[in-house]
Each structure stands twice: as C-alpha cells, then as structure tokens.
Coordinates of C-alpha atoms (C1' of nucleotides) in Angstrom, one line a residue:
Chain A
X1 CA 52.5 -23.2 -39.6
X2 CA 51.0 -19.6 -39.5
X3 CA 50.5 -18.8 -43.2
X4 CA 51.4 -15.1 -43.0
X5 CA 54.3 -13.1 -41.8
X6 CA 54.3 -9.8 -39.6
X7 CA 56.2 -8.2 -42.4
X8 CA 53.2 -8.8 -44.8
X9 CA 50.9 -7.3 -42.2
X10 CA 53.2 -4.3 -41.9
X11 CA 52.9 -3.7 -45.7
X12 CA 49.2 -4.3 -45.7
X13 CA 48.7 -1.7 -43.0
X14 CA 51.1 0.7 -44.9
X15 CA 49.4 0.3 -48.3
X16 CA 45.8 0.7 -46.4
X17 CA 47.2 4.0 -44.9
X18 CA 48.9 5.3 -47.9
X19 CA 46.0 4.2 -50.4
X20 CA 48.4 2.2 -52.8
X21 CA 51.5 0.0 -52.9
X22 CA 53.8 2.7 -54.4
X23 CA 53.7 5.1 -51.5
X24 CA 53.7 2.2 -49.0
X25 CA 56.8 0.8 -50.8
X26 CA 58.5 4.4 -50.3
X27 CA 57.3 4.4 -46.7
X28 CA 58.6 0.9 -46.0
X29 CA 61.9 1.6 -47.7
X30 CA 61.4 -1.4 -50.3
X31 CA 60.3 -1.9 -53.9
X32 CA 56.7 -1.6 -54.8
X33 CA 56.6 -5.2 -56.1
X34 CA 57.4 -6.3 -52.5
X35 CA 54.5 -4.7 -51.1
X36 CA 52.3 -5.9 -54.0
X37 CA 53.6 -9.6 -53.4
X38 CA 53.2 -9.4 -49.6
X39 CA 49.4 -8.2 -50.0
X40 CA 48.9 -11.0 -52.4
X41 CA 50.2 -13.6 -50.3
X42 CA 48.1 -12.3 -47.3
X43 CA 45.1 -12.4 -49.3
X44 CA 45.9 -16.1 -50.5
X45 CA 46.5 -16.8 -46.7
X46 CA 43.0 -15.3 -45.8
X47 CA 41.1 -16.6 -48.9
X48 CA 39.7 -13.2 -49.8
X49 CA 40.6 -9.8 -51.3
X50 CA 41.7 -7.1 -48.8
X51 CA 41.8 -4.4 -51.5
X52 CA 40.2 -3.3 -54.8
X53 CA 42.6 -2.5 -57.4
X54 CA 42.0 0.6 -59.1
X55 CA 44.6 0.8 -62.0
X56 CA 46.7 4.0 -61.8
X57 CA 44.5 5.2 -58.9
X58 CA 46.0 3.2 -56.3
X59 CA 44.2 0.6 -53.7
X60 CA 40.9 0.8 -51.9
X61 CA 40.1 -1.4 -48.8
X62 CA 37.2 -3.8 -49.2
X63 CA 34.7 -4.4 -46.2
X64 CA 36.9 -7.4 -45.5
X65 CA 40.0 -5.4 -45.6
X66 CA 38.6 -2.7 -43.3
X67 CA 37.7 -5.3 -40.8
X68 CA 41.2 -7.0 -41.0
X69 CA 43.1 -3.7 -40.8
X70 CA 42.2 -3.0 -37.2
X71 CA 43.1 -6.7 -36.2
X72 CA 46.4 -6.3 -38.1
X73 CA 47.1 -3.0 -36.3
X74 CA 46.4 -4.7 -33.0
X75 CA 48.8 -7.8 -33.8
X76 CA 51.4 -5.3 -34.7
X77 CA 51.0 -3.6 -31.7
X78 CA 51.2 -6.7 -29.6
X79 CA 54.3 -7.8 -31.4
X80 CA 56.0 -4.5 -30.7
X81 CA 55.0 -4.8 -27.1
X82 CA 56.2 -8.3 -26.8
X83 CA 59.6 -7.5 -28.4
X84 CA 60.1 -4.6 -25.8
X85 CA 58.7 -6.6 -22.8
X86 CA 61.2 -7.8 -20.3
X87 CA 62.6 -11.2 -20.4
X88 CA 64.1 -13.9 -18.2
X89 CA 64.3 -13.1 -14.4
X90 CA 62.1 -10.1 -14.3
X91 CA 59.2 -11.8 -16.0
X92 CA 55.9 -12.5 -13.9
X93 CA 56.1 -16.3 -14.6
X94 CA 59.8 -16.6 -14.5
X95 CA 61.4 -19.9 -13.1
X96 CA 65.0 -21.6 -13.2
X97 CA 65.4 -25.2 -13.7
X98 CA 68.0 -26.5 -11.0
X99 CA 69.7 -29.8 -11.0
X100 CA 71.6 -31.2 -8.0
X101 CA 73.4 -34.4 -7.3
X102 CA 71.1 -36.4 -5.0
X103 CA 73.5 -36.8 -2.0
X104 CA 74.9 -33.2 -2.2
X105 CA 71.7 -31.5 -2.7
X106 CA 70.0 -31.7 0.8
X107 CA 73.1 -30.2 2.7
X108 CA 73.7 -27.3 0.4
X109 CA 71.0 -26.4 -2.0
X110 CA 68.3 -25.3 0.4
X111 CA 70.6 -22.5 1.7
X112 CA 71.6 -21.7 -1.8
X113 CA 68.1 -21.4 -2.9
X114 CA 67.2 -19.2 0.1
X115 CA 69.9 -16.9 -0.8
X116 CA 68.9 -16.7 -4.5
X117 CA 65.1 -16.0 -3.7
X118 CA 66.2 -13.0 -1.5
X119 CA 67.8 -11.5 -4.7
X120 CA 65.2 -12.8 -7.2
X121 CA 61.9 -12.6 -5.4
X122 CA 59.1 -14.1 -7.6
X123 CA 61.3 -16.5 -9.5
X124 CA 60.2 -20.1 -9.2
X125 CA 62.9 -22.6 -8.6
X126 CA 62.2 -26.2 -10.3
X127 CA 64.3 -29.0 -8.8
X128 CA 65.8 -32.0 -10.5
X129 CA 67.6 -34.5 -8.4
X130 CA 69.8 -37.0 -10.4
X131 CA 73.3 -38.9 -10.5
X132 CA 76.2 -37.0 -12.1
X133 CA 75.8 -38.8 -15.5
X134 CA 72.0 -37.7 -15.7
X135 CA 72.6 -34.2 -14.6
X136 CA 75.3 -33.7 -17.6
X137 CA 72.6 -35.2 -19.8
X138 CA 69.8 -32.7 -18.4
X139 CA 72.4 -29.8 -19.1
X140 CA 73.1 -31.0 -22.8
X141 CA 69.5 -31.2 -23.6
X142 CA 68.4 -27.9 -22.0
X143 CA 66.1 -29.4 -19.3
X144 CA 68.2 -27.6 -16.6
X145 CA 70.0 -24.3 -16.6
X146 CA 72.4 -25.0 -13.7
X147 CA 73.5 -28.1 -11.8
X148 CA 75.3 -28.4 -8.4
X149 CA 77.4 -31.7 -8.3
X150 CA 80.6 -33.3 -8.0
X151 CA 83.3 -33.4 -10.8
X152 CA 83.7 -37.2 -11.1
X153 CA 85.5 -36.6 -14.5
X154 CA 82.5 -36.6 -16.8
X155 CA 82.9 -32.7 -17.6
X156 CA 82.2 -33.2 -21.3
X157 CA 79.3 -30.8 -21.4
X158 CA 78.6 -27.2 -20.3
X159 CA 80.8 -24.7 -18.4
X160 CA 82.1 -26.1 -15.2
X161 CA 83.2 -23.9 -12.3
X162 CA 84.8 -25.4 -9.1
X163 CA 83.1 -24.0 -6.0
X164 CA 84.7 -26.0 -3.2
X165 CA 86.3 -29.2 -2.2
X166 CA 85.0 -31.9 0.2
X167 CA 87.4 -34.3 1.8
X168 CA 86.1 -38.0 2.2
X169 CA 85.7 -39.3 5.7
X170 CA 85.0 -42.7 7.4
X171 CA 81.8 -43.1 9.2
X172 CA 81.1 -45.4 12.0
X173 CA 78.5 -46.0 14.8
X174 CA 78.9 -44.3 18.0
X175 CA 79.6 -47.8 19.9
X176 CA 82.1 -49.1 17.1
X177 CA 85.5 -49.7 18.5
X178 CA 86.8 -47.1 16.1
X179 CA 84.4 -44.4 17.3
X180 CA 87.0 -43.1 19.9
X181 CA 89.6 -42.5 17.3
X182 CA 90.2 -39.2 15.7
X183 CA 91.5 -40.6 12.6
X184 CA 91.6 -44.1 10.8
X185 CA 93.4 -45.6 8.1
X186 CA 91.9 -47.1 4.8
X187 CA 93.4 -50.6 5.9
X188 CA 91.6 -50.3 9.2
X189 CA 88.4 -49.3 7.4
X190 CA 88.9 -52.4 5.1
X191 CA 89.1 -54.7 8.0
X192 CA 85.4 -53.9 8.6
X193 CA 82.4 -54.7 6.4
X194 CA 81.9 -51.7 4.1
X195 CA 78.3 -50.1 3.4
X196 CA 79.1 -48.6 0.1
X197 CA 77.1 -45.8 -1.5
X198 CA 76.2 -47.4 -5.0
X199 CA 75.3 -44.5 -7.3
X200 CA 77.1 -44.5 -10.7
X201 CA 80.4 -42.9 -10.7
X202 CA 80.3 -42.3 -7.0
X203 CA 80.8 -45.8 -6.4
X204 CA 83.9 -46.2 -8.6
X205 CA 85.2 -43.0 -6.8
X206 CA 85.2 -44.4 -3.4
X207 CA 86.6 -47.8 -4.6
X208 CA 89.4 -46.0 -6.2
X209 CA 90.5 -44.6 -2.8
X210 CA 91.1 -48.2 -1.6
X211 CA 92.5 -49.4 -5.0
X212 CA 95.1 -46.7 -5.0
X213 CA 96.1 -47.9 -1.6
X214 CA 96.4 -51.6 -2.7
X215 CA 93.5 -52.5 -0.6
X216 CA 90.4 -54.6 -1.5
X217 CA 87.4 -53.5 0.7
X218 CA 84.9 -56.0 2.0
X219 CA 81.5 -54.8 0.6
X220 CA 78.8 -55.8 2.8
X221 CA 75.9 -53.7 1.5
X222 CA 75.4 -51.3 -1.3
X223 CA 72.6 -48.7 -1.6
X224 CA 71.9 -45.6 -3.6
X225 CA 70.3 -43.9 -0.5
X226 CA 72.6 -41.9 1.6
X227 CA 70.3 -42.0 4.6
X228 CA 70.3 -46.0 4.2
X229 CA 74.1 -46.0 4.4
X230 CA 74.1 -43.9 7.5
X231 CA 71.3 -46.0 9.0
X232 CA 73.2 -49.3 8.3
X233 CA 76.4 -47.8 9.8
X234 CA 74.6 -46.4 12.8
X235 CA 73.1 -49.9 13.5
X236 CA 76.6 -51.6 13.5
X237 CA 76.2 -53.4 10.1
X238 CA 79.7 -51.9 9.0
X239 CA 81.6 -48.8 8.2
X240 CA 81.4 -46.4 5.2
X241 CA 83.4 -43.8 3.5
X242 CA 81.4 -40.6 2.3
X243 CA 82.1 -37.1 1.2
X244 CA 78.7 -35.6 2.3
X245 CA 78.5 -35.0 5.9
X246 CA 75.0 -33.9 7.1
X247 CA 74.6 -32.2 10.5
X248 CA 73.6 -33.4 13.0
X249 CA 75.4 -36.7 13.0
X250 CA 72.3 -39.0 13.7
X251 CA 70.6 -41.5 11.6
X252 CA 66.9 -41.6 10.6
X253 CA 66.2 -43.9 13.7
X254 CA 68.0 -41.6 16.1
X255 CA 71.3 -43.6 16.6
X256 CA 74.4 -41.3 16.8
X257 CA 77.2 -41.6 14.1
X258 CA 80.8 -40.6 14.3
X259 CA 82.8 -39.1 11.4
X260 CA 86.8 -40.0 11.4
X261 CA 89.5 -38.3 9.4
X262 CA 91.2 -40.7 6.9
X263 CA 94.8 -40.8 8.0
X264 CA 96.2 -41.2 4.4
X265 CA 96.2 -38.3 1.9
X266 CA 93.3 -38.8 -0.5
X267 CA 92.2 -36.9 -3.3
X268 CA 89.3 -34.4 -2.1
X269 CA 85.9 -34.3 -4.2
X270 CA 85.6 -31.2 -6.2
X271 CA 82.0 -29.5 -6.0
X272 CA 81.2 -27.9 -9.0
X273 CA 78.5 -25.8 -10.8
X274 CA 77.7 -26.6 -14.3
X275 CA 76.1 -24.3 -16.6
X276 CA 75.0 -24.8 -20.3
X277 CA 77.9 -24.0 -22.7
X278 CA 76.0 -20.9 -24.2
X279 CA 74.7 -19.7 -20.8
X280 CA 74.7 -16.0 -20.9
Chain B
dC1 C1' 85.5 -28.4 -38.4
dG2 C1' 85.4 -25.7 -42.4
dA3 C1' 84.1 -25.5 -47.3
dT4 C1' 80.5 -26.4 -50.5
dT5 C1' 75.9 -27.1 -51.9
dT6 C1' 71.0 -26.5 -51.6
dG7 C1' 66.6 -24.6 -50.4
dT8 C1' 64.1 -20.7 -49.2
dA9 C1' 62.6 -16.0 -48.4
dA10 C1' 62.9 -11.4 -49.8
dG11 C1' 64.1 -8.3 -52.8
dT12 C1' 65.0 -5.7 -57.6
dT13 C1' 64.7 -5.0 -62.4
dC14 C1' 62.1 -4.8 -66.5
dG15 C1' 58.3 -5.1 -69.3
dC16 C1' 53.6 -5.4 -69.5
dT17 C1' 48.5 -3.6 -68.9
dC18 C1' 45.2 -0.4 -67.3
dC19 C1' 43.0 4.1 -66.9
dG20 C1' 42.3 9.2 -66.5
Chain C
dC1 C1' 51.3 9.8 -72.0
dG2 C1' 52.3 9.4 -67.3
dG3 C1' 51.1 7.1 -62.9
dA4 C1' 50.0 3.0 -60.9
dG5 C1' 49.9 -2.1 -60.2
dC6 C1' 51.2 -7.0 -61.7
dG7 C1' 54.2 -10.9 -63.1
dA8 C1' 58.3 -13.3 -64.7
dA9 C1' 63.0 -13.6 -64.3
dC10 C1' 66.8 -12.9 -61.8
dT11 C1' 69.8 -11.6 -57.5
dT12 C1' 70.9 -11.7 -52.8
dA13 C1' 71.2 -13.3 -48.2
dC14 C1' 71.0 -16.6 -45.0
dA15 C1' 70.3 -21.2 -42.8
dA16 C1' 70.6 -26.0 -43.1
dA17 C1' 72.6 -30.1 -44.9
dT18 C1' 76.2 -32.4 -46.7
dC19 C1' 81.0 -33.6 -47.6
dG20 C1' 85.9 -34.4 -47.3

DNA sequence: CGATTTGTAAGTTCGCTCCG
DNA sequence: CGGAGCGAACTTACAAATCG
C-alpha cells in the first residue's frame, strides 16, 4: 500500500505556501489539527521532517521539505490531469473485450466489428470465443464487456437484448436423395444418420426439436466443430440440423451442401447481445 | 435483501505548551 | 497575553461484514 494520501500532500503544500497549519487549514476549509495530523502522517511515511516547528511563529520548510514540495506539487498536478483526462473509448490505449458463441461468431462478428471500427477508430477489439455457459461466466467476472450468442435459457447474468431470430434448417450433401427437396420433416431427417453439433446446451436444443415431435434421432457422430459437421454431411456420412448457415454452402474440402427448410413449426433460436448488469 | 454491527478514516473540540 | 501548534478524546461518515 502507498503510505500516504493525496489529501495529505494537499495539506502539506498548503502549509508550505501559507507558512503554517492555521492559515493552511483556513485555505483548505478544515480544522487546524487536521492539517497538523496530515503533515505528521506524511513525515512518518517519509521517515524525515518536512517542517521545523516554530512555536507561535508557524512552520518553516526543512531542506528535505523544500525538495519534496516540488515533487508534491507535481504529483498533485498529475492527479488533477488524470481525473480530467478522457476515459474509455476516447483513450489512446482503449480496447473492448468481445465474446461470441463459437459457431455464431464467424458469420456475423467480422461485419459487426468492421462497422464498430468505422465509428470507433483506434479502439482495439479483443475476441473471446466460447460456448454459451462460458460466455455468461466471462460476463459475470468482468472478462468481457459484450457477448454475441444464442439464448439457450441460461439468462441469469447481465442484460440481454434480442437482436434477431434464426430458424433451424436441415443440412444434406448435394448428392443426398433429399437434396432436391425444398423442405423436409423431422421424421425424414431421423431416418438418416444424424451428425450432431455437440456443444454444451446447443446439443440439448437440437435434440429437443426431435423430442418435442416424439422422435428419437439416430446420432451417428458428434463434434464440437461446425466445419466438421458440414464436412461430414458433404461427404455423405449423414445429415444434420443447424441454425448457423455460412455462405457459400461448401465444405472445407470443396463439396457442395444443401440447406432444407424443416416442414414442422420449430422454435427459432434467439440471437442475443449480453452486457454486464451495470454496463453504462 | 434489508438491518445491524464493526472497523476505519477524517474531522472537531478542548486543553495544553511554547514563545515573542 | 495572544497567537500558533500539538495531542487526547470524541464524533461523524462511510464501507464492509454479518445476521435474521
């Protein structure tokens, strides 16, 4: 801990300028013992005397006091400049910590950040990709200031604003028998091996779509990577159900994919922006 | 979650000493 | 004797911790 306060420095400078604690006290609008005590505590912190006490004749600076006076004035000047300096987004070293859901980020966040930078040039953006639960935790502990994610019913932290809705769709390879269809039912999807995105909570959301229709899907593979899901589907290992729809519809290895509407009415996925509860 | 307790910092009052 | 500084005791304000 720093063993002195800016208030003590102010009283010291005032006493030096007025030549005593009584006049300094009047100038600072406090009682004389307050100034006296502040100087005493400052001297204890420094381990040497700042003034020679001349009873009934005020205070005279010691050589050490004269040396410290200039530094004290400088510190007070810097502290005034510090409190008056701009904060946050106008600062030279300003940055913002942004979190995004791993599968949602790549298709939306780059454009959002481009727009943000046009309005806030010079502000650095630091990215944190995580699952929904981790994003809530990062908001709670102050590691990120904003998160773009899906609302998967974990809304216990921060302020949440719905910014859009995404409908789930079926994904098949271009040579799959269903690829020529415009829409497909959950029952027809369940007749094929399912490539499931296995991220926490997202996984439960996709399975709940089948469960609410009274269908048990045949899970062939589970992966936490969206591109792995797309690659497996494109290579005929099964079909998938996703919310995120990257453009173009081609897998990493160049094979085309086809998105199909789901014929049943299924609940859309809410896209939300979360900010800390006390965000200005 | 609001009320209460506790600890700390900063201040005041009062009485004292010192000195011109 | 009056002005100035010091120290002890006390008050006030506030924040953190604790409790029901």
